[in-house]
Amino acid sequence: MNDPFNAILRALPSMDSLLAKGWISLFEDELGRSAVKSIASEAMDELRKEIIAGQRMEVEENAIEEEIRRRLEVRVKMKLKPLVNATGVVVHTNLGRSPLAQEAIETVASIARSYSNLEYDLSGGSRGHRGDHVEWLLERITGAESALVVNNNAGAVLLALSALAKGREVIVSRGELVEIGGSFRIPEILELSGAKLVEVGTTNRTYPKDYQSAITDQTALILKVHPSNYRIVGFTSSVPRSTLTDLARQSGLYLVEDLGSGVLEDLTESGLPGEPTVSECIKDGVDLVTFSGDKLLGGPQAGCIVGRRDLLDRMRSYPLLRALRTDKMTLAALEATLSLHMRGDWSSIPALAMVTASAEDLLSRAEALAEKLKKELPSWRVSVKKVYDVVGGGAFPEHPLEGYAVAVASPHMSEEELCDFLRSFKPPIICNVSGKSLLFHVRTLLLGDEDHIERALVEAWGGER
Ligand SMILES: *Cc1c(COP(=O)(O)O)cnc(C)c1O
């Protein structure tokens, strides 16, 4: 190695001297000493390589520290942590979908901490069945003969197609060949299941005769898919569920419906018409309905399958089920959430409470928050704005919810600077931006979130003074 490189390398601070810095210990609290050390030495290794490659002729100690700090901050931000959702999107997939009900949280904690009767029958003292009670609750709530729970709805669809249609044909309307959430694509799930996709109709129009003429002796089932956020408007036509059930029955096929969000209760009275409930689908004669546990059901990530007992029994003995098996904490949370549905205690389920919150309640919450902020931040522009919130999770895409937000503009910080600051706050706060203002939608705020917002903005103000 030649000398100038050597001299620069020798001048680099030692790892021990870096780890002895005061600011580092703050990161040790969050990440642990060995993680901090590994991140710091990674940065130093890269620096050495750059020096040896001749890309750096001098290195200031300050710059080294700044680079290490940047990497540690990135790592801390990646840790799973609670945050404030002020976006007004209730089932926000990027923000963890549904927050759990208090009862569900407590049930998870008690089951997680201890042994449980997960697969043990306390009546007979013998081996029992995982998910028995959850399945019973799902049957009662939806009116289905039988139920099964897997890891998520994508898994539910995959299991149904694989167990019932592998090596055979599945008919799907072209208008329903959707991609959901960036990675769940109906044609890909079908291919993965080993079933053969038979597309019928066109993107905007599908008629009963399209299904009829696609049926062969190779057809196993008809799949109906909730189009989620995707809508074709104007010159459209799709086949009603009841026509599909008739068609399936006459042809000796099964009708499977991926309902996506899976609304358990009719929300028409709360101003949300138009989504079929799971029990309506069952009543209409759909053989199997699949839906998510963490969308409007308001529970943990899970995939629920309800419908005909003979079909569910085939899925129960299908080997893929083992790979999609739900964890005890999921079952605990789902069981507690379904018990709340069963009791009709929807206001205890945060996602449902948020979706059905009245405009008057939201207005008074927004006014209260705005009043506090005006007092704390006299030089800022603070006002209450009427906004539209979103159910999310693919349900009710045509029904924006009337809501309220507090609009805030700082006299000194740009909207981007303020958003950056809020994302780095503890807890991070995620909000919307409209023009020069930040919008804090109150619908999706949980207990205590208003205080976090107030604290964060006061701190941002203090920082700029
Ligand atoms: C959300 C959704 C899925 C995926 O469900 P996960 O529980 O996220 O796996 C599948 N189909 C439809 C129609 C959906 O809306």
Tab-separated table of C-alpha atoms and ligand atoms in Angstrom:
chain	number	residue	atom	x	y	z
A	1	MET	CA	0.000	0.000	0.000
A	2	ASN	CA	1.442	3.391	-0.765
A	3	ASP	CA	2.085	6.009	1.798
A	4	PRO	CA	-0.475	8.799	1.263
A	5	PHE	CA	-3.300	6.234	1.676
A	6	ASN	CA	-1.652	4.851	4.767
A	7	ALA	CA	-1.407	8.254	6.339
A	8	ILE	CA	-5.113	8.988	5.764
A	9	LEU	CA	-6.115	5.560	7.079
A	10	ARG	CA	-3.972	5.984	10.177
A	11	ALA	CA	-5.576	9.334	10.878
A	12	LEU	CA	-9.075	7.808	11.038
A	13	PRO	CA	-10.546	7.749	14.547
A	14	SER	CA	-10.563	4.375	16.272
A	15	MET	CA	-13.800	2.516	16.811
A	16	ASP	CA	-13.331	2.784	20.568
A	17	SER	CA	-13.002	6.539	20.449
A	18	LEU	CA	-16.136	6.787	18.284
A	19	LEU	CA	-18.157	4.521	20.560
A	20	ALA	CA	-17.114	6.609	23.542
A	21	LYS	CA	-18.890	9.698	22.134
A	22	GLY	CA	-21.835	10.905	24.170
A	23	TRP	CA	-24.332	11.070	21.301
A	24	ILE	CA	-23.739	7.419	20.490
A	25	SER	CA	-25.166	6.237	23.813
A	26	LEU	CA	-28.592	7.620	22.841
A	27	PHE	CA	-28.594	5.190	19.938
A	28	GLU	CA	-27.430	2.362	22.179
A	29	ASP	CA	-30.639	2.781	24.170
A	30	GLU	CA	-32.692	2.175	21.028
A	31	LEU	CA	-30.566	-0.293	19.101
A	32	GLY	CA	-28.228	-1.925	21.601
A	33	ARG	CA	-24.436	-1.583	21.701
A	34	SER	CA	-23.586	-4.385	19.297
A	35	ALA	CA	-25.926	-3.049	16.592
A	36	VAL	CA	-24.482	0.454	16.978
A	37	LYS	CA	-20.980	-0.970	16.696
A	38	SER	CA	-21.815	-2.977	13.615
A	39	ILE	CA	-23.380	0.039	11.864
A	40	ALA	CA	-20.397	2.237	12.760
A	41	SER	CA	-17.846	-0.297	11.541
A	42	GLU	CA	-19.776	-0.781	8.308
A	43	ALA	CA	-19.513	2.968	7.679
A	44	MET	CA	-15.793	2.935	8.524
A	45	ASP	CA	-15.139	-0.056	6.246
A	46	GLU	CA	-16.758	1.721	3.328
A	47	LEU	CA	-14.759	4.828	4.066
A	48	ARG	CA	-11.493	2.826	4.075
A	49	LYS	CA	-12.394	1.280	0.718
A	50	GLU	CA	-13.019	4.720	-0.760
A	51	ILE	CA	-9.669	5.927	0.567
A	52	ILE	CA	-7.814	2.939	-0.864
A	53	ALA	CA	-9.589	3.403	-4.192
A	54	GLY	CA	-8.300	6.955	-4.229
A	55	GLN	CA	-11.775	8.467	-4.096
A	56	ARG	CA	-11.070	10.373	-0.904
A	57	MET	CA	-7.936	12.281	-0.146
A	58	GLU	CA	-8.917	13.667	3.217
A	59	VAL	CA	-11.501	12.846	5.851
A	60	GLU	CA	-12.746	15.115	8.578
A	61	GLU	CA	-13.736	13.521	11.843
A	62	ASN	CA	-16.951	15.554	11.802
A	63	ALA	CA	-17.932	14.089	8.469
A	64	ILE	CA	-17.319	10.574	9.765
A	65	GLU	CA	-19.516	11.178	12.771
A	66	GLU	CA	-22.224	12.701	10.615
A	67	GLU	CA	-22.218	9.687	8.318
A	68	ILE	CA	-22.462	7.269	11.238
A	69	ARG	CA	-25.228	9.334	12.789
A	70	ARG	CA	-27.145	9.334	9.503
A	71	ARG	CA	-26.929	5.543	9.259
A	72	LEU	CA	-28.002	5.057	12.878
A	73	GLU	CA	-30.973	7.374	12.367
A	74	VAL	CA	-32.065	5.462	9.272
A	75	ARG	CA	-31.868	2.219	11.249
A	76	VAL	CA	-33.843	3.613	14.196
A	77	LYS	CA	-36.538	4.834	11.783
A	78	MET	CA	-36.859	1.321	10.389
A	79	LYS	CA	-37.705	-0.216	13.740
A	80	LEU	CA	-41.361	-1.161	13.984
A	81	LYS	CA	-42.989	1.540	16.088
A	82	PRO	CA	-46.373	3.074	16.784
A	83	LEU	CA	-47.154	6.286	14.936
A	84	VAL	CA	-49.910	8.833	14.559
A	85	ASN	CA	-52.078	8.377	11.467
A	86	ALA	CA	-53.493	11.820	10.667
A	87	THR	CA	-54.166	10.957	7.014
A	88	GLY	CA	-57.870	10.173	7.389
A	89	VAL	CA	-57.370	6.805	5.665
A	90	VAL	CA	-58.841	4.336	8.143
A	91	VAL	CA	-57.603	1.002	6.775
A	92	HIS	CA	-54.169	2.239	5.715
A	93	THR	CA	-52.124	-0.724	4.491
A	94	ASN	CA	-48.791	1.109	4.783
A	95	LEU	CA	-49.606	2.107	8.360
A	96	GLY	CA	-50.584	-1.335	9.624
A	97	ARG	CA	-54.249	-1.373	8.576
A	98	SER	CA	-56.577	-1.733	11.582
A	99	PRO	CA	-55.533	-0.831	15.120
A	100	LEU	CA	-56.790	-3.540	17.465
A	101	ALA	CA	-59.565	-3.208	20.019
A	102	GLN	CA	-58.481	-2.966	23.650
A	103	GLU	CA	-59.962	-6.402	24.382
A	104	ALA	CA	-58.048	-7.919	21.496
A	105	ILE	CA	-54.796	-6.385	22.743
A	106	GLU	CA	-55.358	-7.759	26.231
A	107	THR	CA	-56.227	-11.212	24.905
A	108	VAL	CA	-53.085	-11.276	22.767
A	109	ALA	CA	-50.949	-10.302	25.741
A	110	SER	CA	-52.385	-12.985	27.999
A	111	ILE	CA	-52.123	-15.734	25.377
A	112	ALA	CA	-48.615	-14.664	24.355
A	113	ARG	CA	-47.338	-14.667	27.920
A	114	SER	CA	-48.587	-18.098	28.875
A	115	TYR	CA	-49.311	-21.618	27.678
A	116	SER	CA	-52.788	-21.986	26.214
A	117	ASN	CA	-55.290	-24.538	24.957
A	118	LEU	CA	-54.331	-23.697	21.370
A	119	GLU	CA	-54.586	-27.344	20.269
A	120	TYR	CA	-55.815	-28.942	23.455
A	121	ASP	CA	-59.380	-29.952	24.208
A	122	LEU	CA	-60.090	-29.031	27.821
A	123	SER	CA	-63.334	-31.047	27.862
A	124	GLY	CA	-61.742	-34.341	26.912
A	125	GLY	CA	-58.172	-33.684	27.992
A	126	SER	CA	-57.013	-34.668	24.523
A	127	ARG	CA	-55.616	-33.060	21.398
A	128	GLY	CA	-57.874	-30.323	20.133
A	129	HIS	CA	-58.227	-28.166	17.088
A	130	ARG	CA	-56.528	-24.814	16.478
A	131	GLY	CA	-59.010	-22.067	15.740
A	132	ASP	CA	-62.120	-23.966	16.815
A	133	HIS	CA	-63.731	-21.073	18.636
A	134	VAL	CA	-62.797	-18.478	16.026
A	135	GLU	CA	-64.379	-20.657	13.358
A	136	TRP	CA	-67.515	-21.082	15.431
A	137	LEU	CA	-67.785	-17.299	15.843
A	138	LEU	CA	-67.343	-16.756	12.100
A	139	GLU	CA	-70.090	-19.285	11.361
A	140	ARG	CA	-72.487	-17.570	13.786
A	141	ILE	CA	-71.759	-14.084	12.508
A	142	THR	CA	-71.907	-14.887	8.797
A	143	GLY	CA	-74.515	-17.650	8.783
A	144	ALA	CA	-72.101	-19.959	6.952
A	145	GLU	CA	-71.995	-23.727	7.543
A	146	SER	CA	-68.302	-23.755	8.192
A	147	ALA	CA	-65.259	-21.492	8.490
A	148	LEU	CA	-61.481	-21.599	8.367
A	149	VAL	CA	-58.799	-19.030	9.170
A	150	VAL	CA	-55.393	-18.675	7.500
A	151	ASN	CA	-52.604	-16.084	7.469
A	152	ASN	CA	-54.154	-13.502	5.173
A	153	ASN	CA	-56.738	-13.178	2.442
A	154	ALA	CA	-54.160	-13.801	-0.283
A	155	GLY	CA	-53.462	-17.130	1.430
A	156	ALA	CA	-57.181	-17.826	1.679
A	157	VAL	CA	-57.663	-17.335	-2.080
A	158	LEU	CA	-54.566	-19.387	-2.859
A	159	LEU	CA	-55.709	-22.240	-0.624
A	160	ALA	CA	-59.230	-22.274	-2.052
A	161	LEU	CA	-58.035	-22.304	-5.662
A	162	SER	CA	-55.340	-24.855	-5.002
A	163	ALA	CA	-57.498	-27.261	-3.027
A	164	LEU	CA	-60.517	-27.007	-5.320
A	165	ALA	CA	-59.194	-26.238	-8.789
A	166	LYS	CA	-55.590	-27.403	-9.192
A	167	GLY	CA	-55.064	-28.725	-12.730
A	168	ARG	CA	-58.489	-27.490	-13.788
A	169	GLU	CA	-60.027	-24.299	-15.114
A	170	VAL	CA	-61.212	-21.246	-13.198
A	171	ILE	CA	-63.424	-18.667	-14.909
A	172	VAL	CA	-62.875	-14.995	-14.023
A	173	SER	CA	-64.340	-11.877	-15.600
A	174	ARG	CA	-61.719	-9.675	-17.293
A	175	GLY	CA	-63.113	-6.746	-15.327
A	176	GLU	CA	-62.048	-8.486	-12.100
A	177	LEU	CA	-58.471	-9.460	-12.979
A	178	VAL	CA	-57.164	-6.840	-10.616
A	179	GLU	CA	-53.962	-6.143	-8.771
A	180	ILE	CA	-54.438	-5.274	-5.120
A	181	GLY	CA	-51.890	-3.483	-2.960
A	182	GLY	CA	-49.093	-3.775	-5.492
A	183	SER	CA	-48.366	-7.476	-5.092
A	184	PHE	CA	-51.598	-9.428	-5.015
A	185	ARG	CA	-52.514	-10.118	-8.624
A	186	ILE	CA	-55.382	-12.438	-9.394
A	187	PRO	CA	-53.750	-14.006	-12.506
A	188	GLU	CA	-50.532	-14.683	-10.565
A	189	ILE	CA	-52.321	-16.234	-7.579
A	190	LEU	CA	-54.238	-18.428	-9.999
A	191	GLU	CA	-51.065	-19.562	-11.699
A	192	LEU	CA	-49.438	-20.266	-8.352
A	193	SER	CA	-52.400	-22.402	-7.318
A	194	GLY	CA	-51.953	-24.653	-10.332
A	195	ALA	CA	-55.356	-23.728	-11.738
A	196	LYS	CA	-55.782	-22.494	-15.279
A	197	LEU	CA	-57.242	-19.032	-15.733
A	198	VAL	CA	-60.052	-18.680	-18.246
A	199	GLU	CA	-60.787	-14.986	-18.834
A	200	VAL	CA	-64.238	-14.024	-19.967
A	201	GLY	CA	-65.878	-10.809	-21.139
A	202	THR	CA	-64.032	-7.553	-21.646
A	203	THR	CA	-62.549	-5.046	-19.232
A	204	ASN	CA	-65.780	-3.076	-18.976
A	205	ARG	CA	-68.483	-5.596	-19.844
A	206	THR	CA	-69.142	-9.199	-18.967
A	207	TYR	CA	-72.468	-11.000	-19.548
A	208	PRO	CA	-73.888	-14.298	-18.276
A	209	LYS	CA	-73.435	-15.805	-21.745
A	210	ASP	CA	-69.677	-15.109	-21.516
A	211	TYR	CA	-69.437	-17.325	-18.451
A	212	GLN	CA	-71.785	-19.885	-19.961
A	213	SER	CA	-69.805	-20.367	-23.138
A	214	ALA	CA	-66.525	-20.695	-21.207
A	215	ILE	CA	-67.726	-23.674	-19.165
A	216	THR	CA	-66.127	-26.978	-20.214
A	217	ASP	CA	-65.703	-30.357	-18.542
A	218	GLN	CA	-62.406	-28.959	-17.236
A	219	THR	CA	-64.029	-26.092	-15.326
A	220	ALA	CA	-63.755	-26.373	-11.544
A	221	LEU	CA	-65.153	-23.076	-10.379
A	222	ILE	CA	-66.149	-19.511	-11.066
A	223	LEU	CA	-64.183	-16.895	-9.144
A	224	LYS	CA	-65.746	-13.541	-8.393
A	225	VAL	CA	-63.325	-10.863	-7.183
A	226	HIS	CA	-64.108	-7.630	-5.402
A	227	PRO	CA	-62.479	-4.995	-7.622
A	228	SER	CA	-61.114	-3.187	-4.555
A	229	ASN	CA	-60.164	0.436	-5.315
A	230	TYR	CA	-60.499	-0.102	-9.010
A	231	ARG	CA	-63.659	1.030	-10.742
A	232	ILE	CA	-64.666	1.220	-14.331
A	233	VAL	CA	-67.391	3.764	-14.764
A	234	GLY	CA	-69.609	4.579	-17.703
A	235	PHE	CA	-70.389	1.875	-20.243
A	236	THR	CA	-70.111	-1.136	-17.950
A	237	SER	CA	-71.894	-4.350	-17.209
A	238	SER	CA	-71.162	-7.150	-14.798
A	239	VAL	CA	-73.080	-10.260	-13.861
A	240	PRO	CA	-75.011	-10.038	-10.583
A	241	ARG	CA	-74.033	-12.438	-7.814
A	242	SER	CA	-77.412	-14.209	-7.874
A	243	THR	CA	-77.088	-14.935	-11.603
A	244	LEU	CA	-73.629	-16.347	-11.002
A	245	THR	CA	-74.836	-18.612	-8.205
A	246	ASP	CA	-77.617	-19.933	-10.461
A	247	LEU	CA	-75.173	-20.483	-13.278
A	248	ALA	CA	-72.694	-22.268	-11.006
A	249	ARG	CA	-75.378	-24.497	-9.534
A	250	GLN	CA	-76.855	-25.456	-12.915
A	251	SER	CA	-73.416	-26.347	-14.215
A	252	GLY	CA	-72.252	-28.233	-11.138
A	253	LEU	CA	-69.521	-25.656	-10.433
A	254	TYR	CA	-68.534	-23.849	-7.271
A	255	LEU	CA	-68.769	-20.111	-6.938
A	256	VAL	CA	-65.936	-18.644	-4.892
A	257	GLU	CA	-65.936	-14.953	-4.029
A	258	ASP	CA	-62.921	-12.953	-2.890
A	259	LEU	CA	-64.701	-10.209	-1.009
A	260	GLY	CA	-61.523	-8.362	0.027
A	261	SER	CA	-62.380	-6.161	2.975
A	262	GLY	CA	-65.218	-8.336	4.158
A	263	VAL	CA	-67.868	-6.160	5.713
A	264	LEU	CA	-69.633	-8.084	8.476
A	265	GLU	CA	-72.324	-5.519	9.280
A	266	ASP	CA	-74.499	-3.507	6.956
A	267	LEU	CA	-73.161	0.056	7.186
A	268	THR	CA	-75.902	1.661	5.088
A	269	GLU	CA	-77.274	3.514	8.093
A	270	SER	CA	-73.886	5.082	8.676
A	271	GLY	CA	-74.013	6.459	5.160
A	272	LEU	CA	-72.029	3.634	3.608
A	273	PRO	CA	-74.254	1.714	1.195
A	274	GLY	CA	-73.271	-0.629	-1.567
A	275	GLU	CA	-70.857	-3.141	-0.069
A	276	PRO	CA	-72.302	-6.632	0.202
A	277	THR	CA	-71.865	-8.135	3.669
A	278	VAL	CA	-70.355	-11.579	4.053
A	279	SER	CA	-73.678	-12.999	5.233
A	280	GLU	CA	-75.464	-11.551	2.193
A	281	CYS	CA	-73.031	-13.391	-0.064
A	282	ILE	CA	-73.643	-16.620	1.838
A	283	LYS	CA	-77.406	-16.069	1.671
A	284	ASP	CA	-77.140	-15.440	-2.065
A	285	GLY	CA	-75.639	-18.904	-2.408
A	286	VAL	CA	-71.926	-18.218	-2.840
A	287	ASP	CA	-70.155	-21.477	-1.964
A	288	LEU	CA	-67.060	-19.895	-0.440
A	289	VAL	CA	-66.343	-16.330	0.601
A	290	THR	CA	-62.848	-15.120	1.514
A	291	PHE	CA	-61.968	-11.848	3.269
A	292	SER	CA	-59.270	-10.142	5.336
A	293	GLY	CA	-59.096	-9.991	9.116
A	294	ASP	CA	-57.419	-6.580	9.290
A	295	LYS	CA	-59.559	-4.470	6.990
A	296	LEU	CA	-63.114	-3.565	8.043
A	297	LEU	CA	-63.313	-6.567	10.333
A	298	GLY	CA	-60.951	-4.487	12.458
A	299	GLY	CA	-58.799	-7.357	13.697
A	300	PRO	CA	-55.332	-8.788	13.058
A	301	GLN	CA	-53.868	-9.807	9.710
A	302	ALA	CA	-55.723	-12.983	8.778
A	303	GLY	CA	-57.639	-14.571	5.950
A	304	CYS	CA	-61.129	-15.834	6.698
A	305	ILE	CA	-62.857	-18.427	4.547
A	306	VAL	CA	-66.529	-19.197	5.143
A	307	GLY	CA	-69.001	-21.332	3.263
A	308	ARG	CA	-69.934	-24.930	2.463
A	309	ARG	CA	-68.707	-27.504	4.942
A	310	ASP	CA	-67.704	-30.100	2.331
A	311	LEU	CA	-65.470	-27.587	0.562
A	312	LEU	CA	-63.920	-26.332	3.772
A	313	ASP	CA	-63.257	-29.916	4.852
A	314	ARG	CA	-61.312	-30.447	1.623
A	315	MET	CA	-59.282	-27.340	2.409
A	316	ARG	CA	-58.722	-28.478	5.994
A	317	SER	CA	-57.067	-31.675	4.824
A	318	TYR	CA	-55.111	-29.980	2.022
A	319	PRO	CA	-51.363	-29.904	2.833
A	320	LEU	CA	-50.893	-26.238	1.836
A	321	LEU	CA	-52.986	-25.283	4.873
A	322	ARG	CA	-50.047	-26.175	7.116
A	323	ALA	CA	-47.957	-23.467	5.456
A	324	LEU	CA	-50.688	-20.860	5.901
A	325	ARG	CA	-51.482	-21.733	9.485
A	326	THR	CA	-52.309	-18.827	11.791
A	327	ASP	CA	-50.315	-18.029	14.866
A	328	LYS	CA	-51.818	-18.130	18.363
A	329	MET	CA	-51.529	-14.352	18.790
A	330	THR	CA	-53.475	-13.813	15.591
A	331	LEU	CA	-56.138	-16.251	16.718
A	332	ALA	CA	-56.329	-14.549	20.107
A	333	ALA	CA	-56.801	-11.111	18.531
A	334	LEU	CA	-59.279	-12.397	15.964
A	335	GLU	CA	-61.305	-14.265	18.571
A	336	ALA	CA	-61.595	-11.180	20.769
A	337	THR	CA	-62.509	-8.951	17.798
A	338	LEU	CA	-65.121	-11.389	16.520
A	339	SER	CA	-66.629	-11.589	20.013
A	340	LEU	CA	-67.148	-7.815	19.851
A	341	HIS	CA	-68.867	-8.189	16.465
A	342	MET	CA	-71.013	-10.985	17.866
A	343	ARG	CA	-72.077	-8.771	20.777
A	344	GLY	CA	-72.776	-5.890	18.434
A	345	ASP	CA	-70.211	-3.799	20.298
A	346	TRP	CA	-68.865	-2.140	17.139
A	347	SER	CA	-67.886	1.071	18.855
A	348	SER	CA	-65.136	-0.869	20.658
A	349	ILE	CA	-63.584	-1.851	17.322
A	350	PRO	CA	-61.422	1.144	16.321
A	351	ALA	CA	-61.697	0.721	12.537
A	352	LEU	CA	-65.489	0.524	12.695
A	353	ALA	CA	-65.749	3.352	15.202
A	354	MET	CA	-63.640	5.556	12.904
A	355	VAL	CA	-65.566	4.672	9.774
A	356	THR	CA	-68.905	5.378	11.434
A	357	ALA	CA	-67.853	8.484	13.410
A	358	SER	CA	-70.361	11.284	12.929
A	359	ALA	CA	-69.437	14.540	11.208
A	360	GLU	CA	-70.503	16.525	14.326
A	361	ASP	CA	-68.143	14.539	16.557
A	362	LEU	CA	-65.306	15.010	14.130
A	363	LEU	CA	-65.996	18.730	13.873
A	364	SER	CA	-65.892	19.204	17.632
A	365	ARG	CA	-62.669	17.205	17.914
A	366	ALA	CA	-61.081	19.271	15.151
A	367	GLU	CA	-62.237	22.509	16.813
A	368	ALA	CA	-60.839	21.443	20.174
A	369	LEU	CA	-57.459	20.591	18.649
A	370	ALA	CA	-57.397	23.831	16.633
A	371	GLU	CA	-58.157	25.891	19.778
A	372	LYS	CA	-55.252	24.324	21.651
A	373	LEU	CA	-52.872	24.835	18.742
A	374	LYS	CA	-53.910	28.471	18.285
A	375	LYS	CA	-53.087	29.129	21.927
A	376	GLU	CA	-49.731	27.393	21.764
A	377	LEU	CA	-48.731	28.718	18.355
A	378	PRO	CA	-49.974	32.303	18.083
A	379	SER	CA	-47.847	33.110	15.033
A	380	TRP	CA	-49.012	30.102	13.027
A	381	ARG	CA	-52.007	29.817	10.751
A	382	VAL	CA	-54.387	27.270	12.263
A	383	SER	CA	-57.908	26.555	11.044
A	384	VAL	CA	-60.497	23.797	10.792
A	385	LYS	CA	-61.131	22.459	7.297
A	386	LYS	CA	-63.794	20.212	5.899
A	387	VAL	CA	-62.084	17.254	4.245
A	388	TYR	CA	-62.814	13.876	2.761
A	389	ASP	CA	-61.567	10.804	4.562
A	390	VAL	CA	-61.258	7.354	3.064
A	391	VAL	CA	-62.294	3.920	4.359
A	392	GLY	CA	-59.337	2.250	2.623
A	393	GLY	CA	-58.556	-1.407	2.156
A	394	GLY	CA	-60.516	-1.436	-1.095
A	395	ALA	CA	-63.933	-0.997	0.522
A	396	PHE	CA	-66.318	1.829	-0.360
A	397	PRO	CA	-63.942	3.486	-2.848
A	398	GLU	CA	-66.818	5.570	-4.182
A	399	HIS	CA	-67.823	6.788	-0.747
A	400	PRO	CA	-65.450	9.408	0.572
A	401	LEU	CA	-66.300	10.095	4.211
A	402	GLU	CA	-67.114	13.637	5.235
A	403	GLY	CA	-64.595	14.590	7.838
A	404	TYR	CA	-62.652	17.438	9.402
A	405	ALA	CA	-58.998	18.287	9.657
A	406	VAL	CA	-56.931	20.921	11.378
A	407	ALA	CA	-54.920	22.866	8.805
A	408	VAL	CA	-51.616	24.190	10.094
A	409	ALA	CA	-49.016	26.418	8.432
A	410	SER	CA	-45.821	27.549	10.087
A	411	PRO	CA	-44.540	31.088	9.532
A	412	HIS	CA	-40.953	29.845	9.198
A	413	MET	CA	-40.903	26.232	8.119
A	414	SER	CA	-41.945	25.013	4.711
A	415	GLU	CA	-44.544	22.261	4.563
A	416	GLU	CA	-41.839	19.736	3.573
A	417	GLU	CA	-39.585	20.740	6.451
A	418	LEU	CA	-42.448	20.383	8.884
A	419	CYS	CA	-43.472	16.992	7.476
A	420	ASP	CA	-39.852	15.803	7.775
A	421	PHE	CA	-39.757	17.001	11.347
A	422	LEU	CA	-43.012	15.203	12.175
A	423	ARG	CA	-41.842	11.960	10.577
A	424	SER	CA	-38.771	12.059	12.852
A	425	PHE	CA	-40.789	12.853	15.962
A	426	LYS	CA	-41.391	10.321	18.706
A	427	PRO	CA	-43.966	9.026	17.875
A	428	PRO	CA	-43.760	9.862	14.165
A	429	ILE	CA	-46.766	11.763	12.838
A	430	ILE	CA	-48.011	11.171	9.299
A	431	CYS	CA	-50.354	13.785	7.858
A	432	ASN	CA	-51.521	15.185	4.525
A	433	VAL	CA	-50.411	18.341	2.777
A	434	SER	CA	-52.704	20.736	0.965
A	435	GLY	CA	-51.065	23.753	-0.620
A	436	LYS	CA	-48.867	25.338	2.051
A	437	SER	CA	-50.705	23.723	4.963
A	438	LEU	CA	-50.423	20.448	6.785
A	439	LEU	CA	-53.731	18.695	7.335
A	440	PHE	CA	-54.339	16.631	10.452
A	441	HIS	CA	-57.456	14.569	9.804
A	442	VAL	CA	-59.043	13.849	13.171
A	443	ARG	CA	-61.010	10.736	12.135
A	444	THR	CA	-57.994	8.434	12.348
A	445	LEU	CA	-56.531	9.886	15.552
A	446	LEU	CA	-56.452	7.538	18.534
A	447	LEU	CA	-56.635	8.450	22.193
A	448	GLY	CA	-53.680	10.682	23.067
A	449	ASP	CA	-52.735	11.477	19.454
A	450	GLU	CA	-53.905	15.099	19.735
A	451	ASP	CA	-51.392	15.566	22.540
A	452	HIS	CA	-48.593	14.133	20.399
A	453	ILE	CA	-49.475	16.518	17.574
A	454	GLU	CA	-49.552	19.464	19.935
A	455	ARG	CA	-46.229	18.508	21.521
A	456	ALA	CA	-44.583	17.989	18.126
A	457	LEU	CA	-45.727	21.322	16.710
A	458	VAL	CA	-44.706	23.207	19.831
A	459	GLU	CA	-41.298	21.578	19.584
A	460	ALA	CA	-41.046	22.480	15.895
A	461	TRP	CA	-41.871	26.081	16.812
A	462	GLY	CA	-39.282	26.045	19.591
A	463	GLY	CA	-36.746	24.773	17.082
A	464	GLU	CA	-37.352	27.629	14.684
A	465	ARG	CA	-37.354	30.420	17.264
B	1	LIG	C1	-57.066	-6.646	0.341
B	1	LIG	C2	-57.523	-7.661	-0.672
B	1	LIG	C3	-56.821	-8.868	-0.840
B	1	LIG	C4	-55.579	-9.181	-0.072
B	1	LIG	O1	-55.887	-9.450	1.252
B	1	LIG	P1	-54.719	-9.638	2.338
B	1	LIG	O2	-55.452	-9.938	3.605
B	1	LIG	O3	-53.948	-8.377	2.358
B	1	LIG	O4	-53.903	-10.791	1.879
B	1	LIG	C5	-57.294	-9.754	-1.767
B	1	LIG	N1	-58.399	-9.499	-2.496
B	1	LIG	C6	-59.103	-8.346	-2.361
B	1	LIG	C7	-60.312	-8.120	-3.207
B	1	LIG	C8	-58.688	-7.387	-1.437
B	1	LIG	O5	-59.370	-6.239	-1.309
